[in-house]
mmCIF file of N, CA and C in Angstrom:
data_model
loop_
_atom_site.group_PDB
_atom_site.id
_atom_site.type_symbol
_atom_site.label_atom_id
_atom_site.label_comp_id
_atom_site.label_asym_id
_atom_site.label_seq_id
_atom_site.Cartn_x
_atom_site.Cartn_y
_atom_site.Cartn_z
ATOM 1 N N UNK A 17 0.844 -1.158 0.000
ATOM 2 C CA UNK A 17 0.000 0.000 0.000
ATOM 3 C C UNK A 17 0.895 1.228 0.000
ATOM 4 N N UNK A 18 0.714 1.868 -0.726
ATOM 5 C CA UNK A 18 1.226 3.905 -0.996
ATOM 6 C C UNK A 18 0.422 4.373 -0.471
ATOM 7 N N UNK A 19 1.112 4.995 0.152
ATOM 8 C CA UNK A 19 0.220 6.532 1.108
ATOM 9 C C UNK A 19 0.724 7.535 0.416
ATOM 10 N N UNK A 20 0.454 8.782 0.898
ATOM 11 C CA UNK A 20 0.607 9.924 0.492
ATOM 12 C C UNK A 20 1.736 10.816 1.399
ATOM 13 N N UNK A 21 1.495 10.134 2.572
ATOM 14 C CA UNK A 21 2.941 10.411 3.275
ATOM 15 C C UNK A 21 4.114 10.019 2.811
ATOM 16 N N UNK A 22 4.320 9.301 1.698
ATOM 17 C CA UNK A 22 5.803 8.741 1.744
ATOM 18 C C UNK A 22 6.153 6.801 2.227
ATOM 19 N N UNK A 23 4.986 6.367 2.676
ATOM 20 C CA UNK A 23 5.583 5.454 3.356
ATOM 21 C C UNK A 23 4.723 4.076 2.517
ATOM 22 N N UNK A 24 5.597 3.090 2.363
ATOM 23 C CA UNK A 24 5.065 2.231 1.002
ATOM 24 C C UNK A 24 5.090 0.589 2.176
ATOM 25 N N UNK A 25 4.260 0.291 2.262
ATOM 26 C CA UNK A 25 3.467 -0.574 3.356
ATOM 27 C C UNK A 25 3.093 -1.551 2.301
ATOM 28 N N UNK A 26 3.849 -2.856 3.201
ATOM 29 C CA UNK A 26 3.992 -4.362 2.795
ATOM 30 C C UNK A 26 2.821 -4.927 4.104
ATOM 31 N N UNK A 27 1.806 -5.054 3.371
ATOM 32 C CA UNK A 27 0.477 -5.949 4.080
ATOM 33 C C UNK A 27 0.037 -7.314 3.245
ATOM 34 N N UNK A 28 -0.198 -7.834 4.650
ATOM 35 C CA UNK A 28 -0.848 -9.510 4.607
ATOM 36 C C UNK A 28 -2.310 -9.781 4.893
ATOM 37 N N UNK A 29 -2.951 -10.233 3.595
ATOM 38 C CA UNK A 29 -4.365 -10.048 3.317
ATOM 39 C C UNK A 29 -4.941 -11.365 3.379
ATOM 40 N N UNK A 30 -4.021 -11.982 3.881
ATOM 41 C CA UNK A 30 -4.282 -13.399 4.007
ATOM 42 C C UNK A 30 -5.738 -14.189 4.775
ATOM 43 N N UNK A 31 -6.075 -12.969 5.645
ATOM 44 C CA UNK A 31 -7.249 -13.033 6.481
ATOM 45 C C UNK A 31 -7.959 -11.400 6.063
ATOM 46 N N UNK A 32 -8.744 -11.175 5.058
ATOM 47 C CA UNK A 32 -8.926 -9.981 5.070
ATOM 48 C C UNK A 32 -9.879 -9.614 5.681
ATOM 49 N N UNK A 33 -10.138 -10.261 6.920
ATOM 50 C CA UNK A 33 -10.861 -9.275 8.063
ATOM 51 C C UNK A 33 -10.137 -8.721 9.077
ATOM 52 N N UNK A 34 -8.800 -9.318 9.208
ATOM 53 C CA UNK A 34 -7.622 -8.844 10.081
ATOM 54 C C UNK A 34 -6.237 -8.606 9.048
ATOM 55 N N UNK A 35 -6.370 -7.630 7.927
ATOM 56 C CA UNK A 35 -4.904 -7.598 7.525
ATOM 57 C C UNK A 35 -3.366 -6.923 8.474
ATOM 58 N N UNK A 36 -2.599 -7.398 8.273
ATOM 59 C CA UNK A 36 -1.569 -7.199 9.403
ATOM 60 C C UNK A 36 -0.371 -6.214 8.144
ATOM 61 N N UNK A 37 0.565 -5.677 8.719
ATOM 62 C CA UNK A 37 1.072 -5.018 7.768
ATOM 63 C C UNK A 37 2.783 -5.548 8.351
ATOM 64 N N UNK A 38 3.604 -6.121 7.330
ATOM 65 C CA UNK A 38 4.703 -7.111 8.018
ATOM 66 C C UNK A 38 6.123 -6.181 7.484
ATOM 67 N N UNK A 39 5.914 -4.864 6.826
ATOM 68 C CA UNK A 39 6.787 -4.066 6.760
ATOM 69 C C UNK A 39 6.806 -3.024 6.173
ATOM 70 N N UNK A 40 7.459 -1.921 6.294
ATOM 71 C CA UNK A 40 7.564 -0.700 5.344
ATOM 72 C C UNK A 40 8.709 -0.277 4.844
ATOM 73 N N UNK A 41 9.023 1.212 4.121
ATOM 74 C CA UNK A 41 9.989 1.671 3.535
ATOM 75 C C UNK A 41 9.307 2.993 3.540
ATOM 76 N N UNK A 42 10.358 4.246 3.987
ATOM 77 C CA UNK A 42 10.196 5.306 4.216
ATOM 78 C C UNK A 42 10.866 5.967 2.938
ATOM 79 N N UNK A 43 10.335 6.599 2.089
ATOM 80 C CA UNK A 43 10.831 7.453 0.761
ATOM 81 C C UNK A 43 10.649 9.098 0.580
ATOM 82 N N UNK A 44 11.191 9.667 -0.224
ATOM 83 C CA UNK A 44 10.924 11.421 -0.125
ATOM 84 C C UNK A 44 9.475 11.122 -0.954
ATOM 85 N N UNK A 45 8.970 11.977 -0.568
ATOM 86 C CA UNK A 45 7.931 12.862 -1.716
ATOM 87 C C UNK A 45 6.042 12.348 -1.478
ATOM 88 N N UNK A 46 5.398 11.840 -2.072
ATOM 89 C CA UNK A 46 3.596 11.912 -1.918
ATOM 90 C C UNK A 46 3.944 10.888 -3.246
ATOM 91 N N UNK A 47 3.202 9.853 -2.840
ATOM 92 C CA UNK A 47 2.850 8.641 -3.544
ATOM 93 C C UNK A 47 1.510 8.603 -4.692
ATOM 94 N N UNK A 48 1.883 8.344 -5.510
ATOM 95 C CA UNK A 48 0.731 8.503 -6.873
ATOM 96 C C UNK A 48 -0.323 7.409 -7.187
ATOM 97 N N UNK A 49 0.806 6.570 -7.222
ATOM 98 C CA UNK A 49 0.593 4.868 -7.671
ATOM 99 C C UNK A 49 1.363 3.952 -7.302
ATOM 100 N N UNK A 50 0.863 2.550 -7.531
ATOM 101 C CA UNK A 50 2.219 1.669 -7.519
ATOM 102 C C UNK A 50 1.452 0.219 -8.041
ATOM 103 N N UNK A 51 2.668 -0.354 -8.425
ATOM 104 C CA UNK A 51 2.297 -1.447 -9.287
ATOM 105 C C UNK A 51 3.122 -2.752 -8.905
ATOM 106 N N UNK A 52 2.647 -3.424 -8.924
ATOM 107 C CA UNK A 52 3.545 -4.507 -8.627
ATOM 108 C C UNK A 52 3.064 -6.177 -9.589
ATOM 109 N N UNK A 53 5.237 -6.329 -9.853
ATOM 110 C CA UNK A 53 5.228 -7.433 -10.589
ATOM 111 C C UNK A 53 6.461 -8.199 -9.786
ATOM 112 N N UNK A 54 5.691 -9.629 -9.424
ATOM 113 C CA UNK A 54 6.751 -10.293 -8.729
ATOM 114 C C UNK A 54 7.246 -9.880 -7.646
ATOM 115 N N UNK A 55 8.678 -9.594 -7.379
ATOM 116 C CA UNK A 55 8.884 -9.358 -6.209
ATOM 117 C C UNK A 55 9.293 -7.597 -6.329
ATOM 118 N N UNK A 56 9.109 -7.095 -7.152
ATOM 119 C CA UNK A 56 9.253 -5.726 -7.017
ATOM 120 C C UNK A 56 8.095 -4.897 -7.427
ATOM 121 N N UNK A 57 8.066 -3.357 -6.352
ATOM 122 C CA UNK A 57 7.115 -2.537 -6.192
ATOM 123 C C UNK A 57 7.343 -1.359 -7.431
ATOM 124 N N UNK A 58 6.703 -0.983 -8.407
ATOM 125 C CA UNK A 58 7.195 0.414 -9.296
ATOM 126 C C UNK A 58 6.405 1.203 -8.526
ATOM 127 N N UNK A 59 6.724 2.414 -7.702
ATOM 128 C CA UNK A 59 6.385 3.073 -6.922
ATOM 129 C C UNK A 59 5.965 4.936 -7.752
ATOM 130 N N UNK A 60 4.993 5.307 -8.178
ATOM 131 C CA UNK A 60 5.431 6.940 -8.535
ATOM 132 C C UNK A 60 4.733 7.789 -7.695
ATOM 133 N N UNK A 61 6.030 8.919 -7.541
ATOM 134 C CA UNK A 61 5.953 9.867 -6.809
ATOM 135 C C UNK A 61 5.727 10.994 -7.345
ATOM 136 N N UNK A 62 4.543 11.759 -6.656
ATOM 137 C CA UNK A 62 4.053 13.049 -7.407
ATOM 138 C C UNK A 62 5.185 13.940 -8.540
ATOM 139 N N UNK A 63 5.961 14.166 -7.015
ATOM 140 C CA UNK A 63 7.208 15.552 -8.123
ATOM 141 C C UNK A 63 7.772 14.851 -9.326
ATOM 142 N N UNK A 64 7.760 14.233 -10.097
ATOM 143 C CA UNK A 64 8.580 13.222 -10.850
ATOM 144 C C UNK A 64 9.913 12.226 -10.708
ATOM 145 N N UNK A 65 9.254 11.188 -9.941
ATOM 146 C CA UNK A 65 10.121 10.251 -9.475
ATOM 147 C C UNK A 65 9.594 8.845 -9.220
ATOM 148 N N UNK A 66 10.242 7.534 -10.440
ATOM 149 C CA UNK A 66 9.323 6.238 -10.424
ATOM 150 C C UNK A 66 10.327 5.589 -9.080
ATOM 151 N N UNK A 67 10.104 4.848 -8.266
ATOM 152 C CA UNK A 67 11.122 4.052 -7.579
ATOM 153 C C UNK A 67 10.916 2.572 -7.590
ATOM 154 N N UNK A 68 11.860 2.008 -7.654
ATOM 155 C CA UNK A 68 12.250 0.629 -8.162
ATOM 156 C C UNK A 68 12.246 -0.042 -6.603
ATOM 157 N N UNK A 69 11.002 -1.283 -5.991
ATOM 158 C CA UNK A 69 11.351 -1.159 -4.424
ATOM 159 C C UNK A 69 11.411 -2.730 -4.551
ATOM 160 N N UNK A 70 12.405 -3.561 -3.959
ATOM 161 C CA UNK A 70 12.539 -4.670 -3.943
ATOM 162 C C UNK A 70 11.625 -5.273 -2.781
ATOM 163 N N UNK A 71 10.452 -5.919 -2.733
ATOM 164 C CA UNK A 71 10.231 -6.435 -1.836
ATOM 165 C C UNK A 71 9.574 -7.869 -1.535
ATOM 166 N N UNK A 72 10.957 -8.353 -1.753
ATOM 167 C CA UNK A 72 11.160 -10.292 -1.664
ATOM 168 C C UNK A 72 11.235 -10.699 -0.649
ATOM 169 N N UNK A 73 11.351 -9.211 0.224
ATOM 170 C CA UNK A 73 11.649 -9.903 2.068
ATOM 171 C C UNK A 73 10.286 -9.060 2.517
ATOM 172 N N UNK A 74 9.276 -8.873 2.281
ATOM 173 C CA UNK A 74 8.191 -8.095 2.733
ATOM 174 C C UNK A 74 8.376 -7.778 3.983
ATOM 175 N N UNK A 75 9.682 -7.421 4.878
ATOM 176 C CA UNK A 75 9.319 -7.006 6.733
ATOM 177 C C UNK A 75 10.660 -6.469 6.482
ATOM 178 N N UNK A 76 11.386 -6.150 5.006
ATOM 179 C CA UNK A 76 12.083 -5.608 4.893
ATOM 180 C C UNK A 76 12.799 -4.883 3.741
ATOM 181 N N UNK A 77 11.310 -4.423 2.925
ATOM 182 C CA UNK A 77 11.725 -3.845 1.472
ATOM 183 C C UNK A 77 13.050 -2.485 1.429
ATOM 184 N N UNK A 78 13.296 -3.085 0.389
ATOM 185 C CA UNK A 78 14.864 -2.067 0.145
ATOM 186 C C UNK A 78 14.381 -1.272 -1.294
ATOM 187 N N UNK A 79 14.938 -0.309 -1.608
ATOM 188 C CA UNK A 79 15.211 0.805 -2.741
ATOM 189 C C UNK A 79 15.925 0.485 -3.583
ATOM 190 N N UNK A 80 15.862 -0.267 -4.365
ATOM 191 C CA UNK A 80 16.822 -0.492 -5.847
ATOM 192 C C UNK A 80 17.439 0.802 -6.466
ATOM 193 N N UNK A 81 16.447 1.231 -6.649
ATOM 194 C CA UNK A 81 16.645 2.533 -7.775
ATOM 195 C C UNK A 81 15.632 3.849 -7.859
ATOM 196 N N UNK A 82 15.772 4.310 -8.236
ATOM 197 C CA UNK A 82 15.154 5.832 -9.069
ATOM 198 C C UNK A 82 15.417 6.603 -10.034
ATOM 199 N N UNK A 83 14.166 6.206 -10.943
ATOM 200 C CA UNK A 83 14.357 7.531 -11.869
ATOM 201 C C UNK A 83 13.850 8.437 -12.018
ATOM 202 N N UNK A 84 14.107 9.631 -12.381
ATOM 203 C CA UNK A 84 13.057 11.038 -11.896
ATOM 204 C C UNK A 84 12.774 11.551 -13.885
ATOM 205 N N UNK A 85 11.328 11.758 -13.591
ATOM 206 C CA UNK A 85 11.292 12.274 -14.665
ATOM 207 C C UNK A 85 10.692 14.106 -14.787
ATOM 208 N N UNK A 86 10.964 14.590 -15.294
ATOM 209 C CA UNK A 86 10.749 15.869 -15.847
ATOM 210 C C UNK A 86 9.255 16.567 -15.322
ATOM 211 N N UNK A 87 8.572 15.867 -14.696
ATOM 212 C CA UNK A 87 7.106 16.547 -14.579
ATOM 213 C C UNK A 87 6.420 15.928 -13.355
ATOM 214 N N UNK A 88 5.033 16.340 -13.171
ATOM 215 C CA UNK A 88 4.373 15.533 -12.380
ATOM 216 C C UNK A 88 4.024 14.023 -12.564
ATOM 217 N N UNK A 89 4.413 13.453 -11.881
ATOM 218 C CA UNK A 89 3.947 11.926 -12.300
ATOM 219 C C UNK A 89 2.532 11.133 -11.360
ATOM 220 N N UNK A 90 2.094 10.819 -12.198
ATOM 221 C CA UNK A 90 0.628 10.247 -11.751
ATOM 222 C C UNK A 90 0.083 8.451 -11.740
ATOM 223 N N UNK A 91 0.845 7.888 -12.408
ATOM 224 C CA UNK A 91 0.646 6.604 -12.947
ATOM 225 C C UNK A 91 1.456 5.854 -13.512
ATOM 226 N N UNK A 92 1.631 4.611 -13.036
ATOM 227 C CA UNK A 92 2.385 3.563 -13.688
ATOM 228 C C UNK A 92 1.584 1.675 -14.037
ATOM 229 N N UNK A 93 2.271 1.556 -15.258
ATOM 230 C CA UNK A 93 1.862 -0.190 -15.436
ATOM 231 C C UNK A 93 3.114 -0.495 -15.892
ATOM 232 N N UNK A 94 3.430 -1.653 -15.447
ATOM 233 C CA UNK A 94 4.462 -2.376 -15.834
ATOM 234 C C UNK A 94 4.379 -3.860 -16.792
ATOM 235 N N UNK A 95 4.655 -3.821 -17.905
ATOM 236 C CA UNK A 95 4.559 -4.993 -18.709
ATOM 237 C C UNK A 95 5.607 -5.270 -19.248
ATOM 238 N N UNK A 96 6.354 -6.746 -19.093
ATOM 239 C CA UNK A 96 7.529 -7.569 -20.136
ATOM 240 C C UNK A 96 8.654 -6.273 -19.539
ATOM 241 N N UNK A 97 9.141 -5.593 -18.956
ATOM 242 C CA UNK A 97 10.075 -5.132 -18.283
ATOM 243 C C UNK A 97 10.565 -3.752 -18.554
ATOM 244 N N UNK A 98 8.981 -3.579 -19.053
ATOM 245 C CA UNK A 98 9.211 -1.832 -19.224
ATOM 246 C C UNK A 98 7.842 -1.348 -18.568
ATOM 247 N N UNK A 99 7.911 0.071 -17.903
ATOM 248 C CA UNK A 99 7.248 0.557 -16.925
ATOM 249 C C UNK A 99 6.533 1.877 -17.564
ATOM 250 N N UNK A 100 5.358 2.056 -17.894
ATOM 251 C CA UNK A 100 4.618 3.214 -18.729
ATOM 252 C C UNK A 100 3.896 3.963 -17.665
ATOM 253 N N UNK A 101 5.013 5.035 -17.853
ATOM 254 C CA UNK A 101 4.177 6.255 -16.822
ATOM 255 C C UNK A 101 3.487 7.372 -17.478
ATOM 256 N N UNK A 102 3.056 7.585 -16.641
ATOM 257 C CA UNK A 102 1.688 9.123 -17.116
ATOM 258 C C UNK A 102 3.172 10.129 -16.192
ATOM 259 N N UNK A 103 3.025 10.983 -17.109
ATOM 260 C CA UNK A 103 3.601 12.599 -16.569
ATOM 261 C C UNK A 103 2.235 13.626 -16.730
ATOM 262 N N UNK A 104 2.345 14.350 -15.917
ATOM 263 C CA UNK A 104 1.498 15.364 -16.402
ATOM 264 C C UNK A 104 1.745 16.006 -17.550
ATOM 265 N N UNK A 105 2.585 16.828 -17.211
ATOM 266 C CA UNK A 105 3.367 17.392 -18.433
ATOM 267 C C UNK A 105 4.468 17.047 -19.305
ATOM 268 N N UNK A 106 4.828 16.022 -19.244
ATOM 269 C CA UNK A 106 5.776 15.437 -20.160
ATOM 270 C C UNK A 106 5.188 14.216 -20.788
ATOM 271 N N UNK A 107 3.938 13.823 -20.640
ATOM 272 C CA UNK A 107 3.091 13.092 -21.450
ATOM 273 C C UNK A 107 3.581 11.674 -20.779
ATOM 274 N N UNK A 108 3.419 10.614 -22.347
ATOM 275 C CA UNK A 108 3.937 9.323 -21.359
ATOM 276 C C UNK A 108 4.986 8.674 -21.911
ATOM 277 N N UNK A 109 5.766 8.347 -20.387
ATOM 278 C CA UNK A 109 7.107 7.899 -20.726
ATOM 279 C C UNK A 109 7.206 6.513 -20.620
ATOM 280 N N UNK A 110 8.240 5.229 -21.495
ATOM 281 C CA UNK A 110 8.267 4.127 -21.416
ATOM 282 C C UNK A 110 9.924 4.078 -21.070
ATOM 283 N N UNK A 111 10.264 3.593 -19.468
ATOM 284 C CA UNK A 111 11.353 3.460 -18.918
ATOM 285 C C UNK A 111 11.483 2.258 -19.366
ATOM 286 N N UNK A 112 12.550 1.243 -19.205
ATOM 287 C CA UNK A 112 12.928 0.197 -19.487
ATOM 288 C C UNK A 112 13.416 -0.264 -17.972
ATOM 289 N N UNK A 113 12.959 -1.368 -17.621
ATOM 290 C CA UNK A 113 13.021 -1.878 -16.040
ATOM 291 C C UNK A 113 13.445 -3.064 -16.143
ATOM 292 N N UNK A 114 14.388 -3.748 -16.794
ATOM 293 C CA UNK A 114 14.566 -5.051 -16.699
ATOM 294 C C UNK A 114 15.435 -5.312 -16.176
ATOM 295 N N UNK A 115 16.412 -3.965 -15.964
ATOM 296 C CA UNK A 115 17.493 -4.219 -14.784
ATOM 297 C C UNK A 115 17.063 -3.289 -14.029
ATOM 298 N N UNK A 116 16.327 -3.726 -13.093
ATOM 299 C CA UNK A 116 15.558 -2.589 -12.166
ATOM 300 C C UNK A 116 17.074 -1.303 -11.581
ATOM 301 N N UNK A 117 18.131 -2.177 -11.311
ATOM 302 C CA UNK A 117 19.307 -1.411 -10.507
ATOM 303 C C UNK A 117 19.409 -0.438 -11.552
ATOM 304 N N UNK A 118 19.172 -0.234 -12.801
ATOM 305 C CA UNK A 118 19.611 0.260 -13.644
ATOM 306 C C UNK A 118 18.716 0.999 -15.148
ATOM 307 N N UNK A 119 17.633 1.560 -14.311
ATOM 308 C CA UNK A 119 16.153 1.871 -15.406
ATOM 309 C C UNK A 119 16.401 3.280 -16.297
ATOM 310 N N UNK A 120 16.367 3.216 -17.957
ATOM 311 C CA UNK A 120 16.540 4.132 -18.479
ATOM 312 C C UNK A 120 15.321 4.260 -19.643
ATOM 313 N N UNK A 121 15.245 5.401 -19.921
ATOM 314 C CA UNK A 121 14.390 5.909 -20.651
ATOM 315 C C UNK A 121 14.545 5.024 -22.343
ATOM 316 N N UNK A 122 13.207 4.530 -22.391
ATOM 317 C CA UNK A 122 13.012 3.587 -23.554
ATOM 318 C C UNK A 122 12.709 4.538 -24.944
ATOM 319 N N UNK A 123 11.452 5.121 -24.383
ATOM 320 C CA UNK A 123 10.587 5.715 -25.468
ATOM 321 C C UNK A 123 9.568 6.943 -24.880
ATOM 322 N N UNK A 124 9.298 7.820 -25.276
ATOM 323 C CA UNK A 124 8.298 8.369 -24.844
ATOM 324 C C UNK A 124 7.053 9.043 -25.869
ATOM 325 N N UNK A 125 6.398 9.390 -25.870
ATOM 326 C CA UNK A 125 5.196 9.763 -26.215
ATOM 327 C C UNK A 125 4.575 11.010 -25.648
ATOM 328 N N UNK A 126 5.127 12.516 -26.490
ATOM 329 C CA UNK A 126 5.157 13.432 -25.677
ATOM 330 C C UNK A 126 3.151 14.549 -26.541
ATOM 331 N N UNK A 127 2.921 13.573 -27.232
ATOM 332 C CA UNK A 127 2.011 14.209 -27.824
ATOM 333 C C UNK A 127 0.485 14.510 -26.459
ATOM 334 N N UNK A 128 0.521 13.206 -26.028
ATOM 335 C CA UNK A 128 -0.736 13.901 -25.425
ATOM 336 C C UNK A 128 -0.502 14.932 -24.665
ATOM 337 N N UNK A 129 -1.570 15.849 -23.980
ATOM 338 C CA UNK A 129 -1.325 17.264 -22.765
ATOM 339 C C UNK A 129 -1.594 16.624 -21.633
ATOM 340 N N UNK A 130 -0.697 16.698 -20.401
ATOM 341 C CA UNK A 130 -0.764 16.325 -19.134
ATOM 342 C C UNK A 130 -1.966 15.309 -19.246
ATOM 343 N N UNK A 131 -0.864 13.675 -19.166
ATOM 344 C CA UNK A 131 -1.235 12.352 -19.228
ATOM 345 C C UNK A 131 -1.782 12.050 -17.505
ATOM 346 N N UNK A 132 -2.431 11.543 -17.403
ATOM 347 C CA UNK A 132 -3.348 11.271 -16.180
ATOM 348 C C UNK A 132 -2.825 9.956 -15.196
ATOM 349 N N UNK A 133 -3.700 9.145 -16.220
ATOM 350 C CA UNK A 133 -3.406 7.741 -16.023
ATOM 351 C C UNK A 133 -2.667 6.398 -17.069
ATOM 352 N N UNK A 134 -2.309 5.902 -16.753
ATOM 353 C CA UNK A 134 -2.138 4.679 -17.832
ATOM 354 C C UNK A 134 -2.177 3.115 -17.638
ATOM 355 N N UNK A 135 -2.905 2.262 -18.351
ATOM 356 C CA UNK A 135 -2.818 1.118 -18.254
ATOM 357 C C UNK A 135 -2.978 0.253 -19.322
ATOM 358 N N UNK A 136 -1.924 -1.035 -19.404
ATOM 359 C CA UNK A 136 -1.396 -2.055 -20.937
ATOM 360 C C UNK A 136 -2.116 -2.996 -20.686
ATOM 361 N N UNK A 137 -2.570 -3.134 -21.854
ATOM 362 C CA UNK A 137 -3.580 -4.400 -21.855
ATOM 363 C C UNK A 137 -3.402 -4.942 -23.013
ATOM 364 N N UNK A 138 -2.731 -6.243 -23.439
ATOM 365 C CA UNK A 138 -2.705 -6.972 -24.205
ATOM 366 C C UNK A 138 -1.528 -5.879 -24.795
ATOM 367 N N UNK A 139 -1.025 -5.585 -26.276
ATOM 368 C CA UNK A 139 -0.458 -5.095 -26.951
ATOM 369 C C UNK A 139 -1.076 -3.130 -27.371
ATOM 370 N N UNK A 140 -1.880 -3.085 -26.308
ATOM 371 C CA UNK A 140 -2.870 -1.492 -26.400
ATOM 372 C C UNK A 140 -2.019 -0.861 -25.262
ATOM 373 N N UNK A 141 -1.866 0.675 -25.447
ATOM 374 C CA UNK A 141 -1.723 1.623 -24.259
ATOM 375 C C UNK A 141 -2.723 2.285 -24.207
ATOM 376 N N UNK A 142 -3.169 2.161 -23.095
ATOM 377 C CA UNK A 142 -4.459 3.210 -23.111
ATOM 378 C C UNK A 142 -3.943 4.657 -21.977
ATOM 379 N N UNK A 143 -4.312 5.795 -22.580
ATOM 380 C CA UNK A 143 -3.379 6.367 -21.567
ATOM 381 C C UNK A 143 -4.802 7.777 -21.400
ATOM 382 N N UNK A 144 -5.226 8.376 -20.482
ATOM 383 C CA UNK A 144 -5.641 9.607 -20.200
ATOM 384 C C UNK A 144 -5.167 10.810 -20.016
ATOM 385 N N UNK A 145 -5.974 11.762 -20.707
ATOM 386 C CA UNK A 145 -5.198 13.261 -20.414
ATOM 387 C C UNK A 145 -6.594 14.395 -20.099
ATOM 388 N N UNK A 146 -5.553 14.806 -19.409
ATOM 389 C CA UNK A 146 -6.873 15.895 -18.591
ATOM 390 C C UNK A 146 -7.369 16.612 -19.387
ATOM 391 N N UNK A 147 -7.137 16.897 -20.666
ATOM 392 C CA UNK A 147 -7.439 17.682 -21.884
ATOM 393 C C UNK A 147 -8.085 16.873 -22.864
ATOM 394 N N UNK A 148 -6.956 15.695 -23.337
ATOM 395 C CA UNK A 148 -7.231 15.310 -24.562
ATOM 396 C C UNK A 148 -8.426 13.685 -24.179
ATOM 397 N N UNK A 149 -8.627 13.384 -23.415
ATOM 398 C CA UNK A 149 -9.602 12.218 -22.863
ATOM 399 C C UNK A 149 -8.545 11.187 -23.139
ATOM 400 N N UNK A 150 -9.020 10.339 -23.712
ATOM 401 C CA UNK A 150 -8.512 8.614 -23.814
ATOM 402 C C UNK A 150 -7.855 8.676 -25.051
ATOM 403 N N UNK A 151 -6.623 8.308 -25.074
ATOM 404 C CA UNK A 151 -6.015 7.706 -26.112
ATOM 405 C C UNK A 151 -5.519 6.426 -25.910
ATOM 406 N N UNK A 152 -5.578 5.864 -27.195
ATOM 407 C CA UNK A 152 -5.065 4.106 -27.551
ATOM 408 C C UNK A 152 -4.024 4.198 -28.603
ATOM 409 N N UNK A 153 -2.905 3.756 -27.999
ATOM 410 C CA UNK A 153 -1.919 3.411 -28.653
ATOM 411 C C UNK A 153 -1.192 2.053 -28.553
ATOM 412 N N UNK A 154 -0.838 0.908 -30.029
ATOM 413 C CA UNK A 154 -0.731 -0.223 -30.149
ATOM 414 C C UNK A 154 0.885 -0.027 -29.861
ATOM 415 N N UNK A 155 1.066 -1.020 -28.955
ATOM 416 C CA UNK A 155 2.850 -1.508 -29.119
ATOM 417 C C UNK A 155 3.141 -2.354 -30.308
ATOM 418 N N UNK A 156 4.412 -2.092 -30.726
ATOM 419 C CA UNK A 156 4.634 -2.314 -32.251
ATOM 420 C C UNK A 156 5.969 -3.565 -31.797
#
């Protein structure tokens, strides 16, 4: 779970009338989103910043990495080892995460106006903008 304080909370839902929470990680900034594949968290942080959070030991997630991007960031999905974020103003960016220690800018997509949200489904990006509504774009 992302809060808005900063603090990215490893909970056990195992009984979800009593979930227990078995660890955290304290980070700079106000939490947007977060996504998770396997054992790692893609974490985005408002001011523009995705964080890479390892958490294979859930009572003791660690910080791989960070990359900061250029704008407000609002949203992330992660598919096949690249991570598609919404910027506000820098539209949407496709980091490359397959070496999480080591995430660099793939591709971006600067046409829409302050991108909202985003989420991959099958070979589609579907991405929102506070202006332009819904766009669909096919991965090639």
């Amino acid at each position: 779970m992302a809060e808005w304080s900063g603090i990215l909370s490893i909970i056990d839902v195992s009984y979800p009338t009593n979930p227990t929470r078995l660890g955290f990680i304290r980070l700079d900034g106000s939490f947007t989103d977060v996504s998770v594949v396997g054992s790692l968290a893609y974490v985005t942080e408002l001011h523009g910043r995705l964080y890479i959070i390892d958490v294979s030991n859930p009572t003791n997630p660690s910080r791989l990495s960070t990359y900061t991007i250029s704008s407000y960031v609002n949203s992330v999905s992660v598919v096949d080892g690249l991570a598609y974020v919404a910027g506000q103003s820098s539209g949407l960016k496709v980091i490359d995460v397959s070496d999480p220690a080591r995430p660099f800018l793939h591709s971006a997509y600067d046409a829409i106006r302050s991108a909202w949200a985003v989420s991959v489904v099958d070979n589609l990006i579907y991405v929102t903008g506070v202006y332009d509504g819904l766009l669909i774009l096919r991965i090639h």
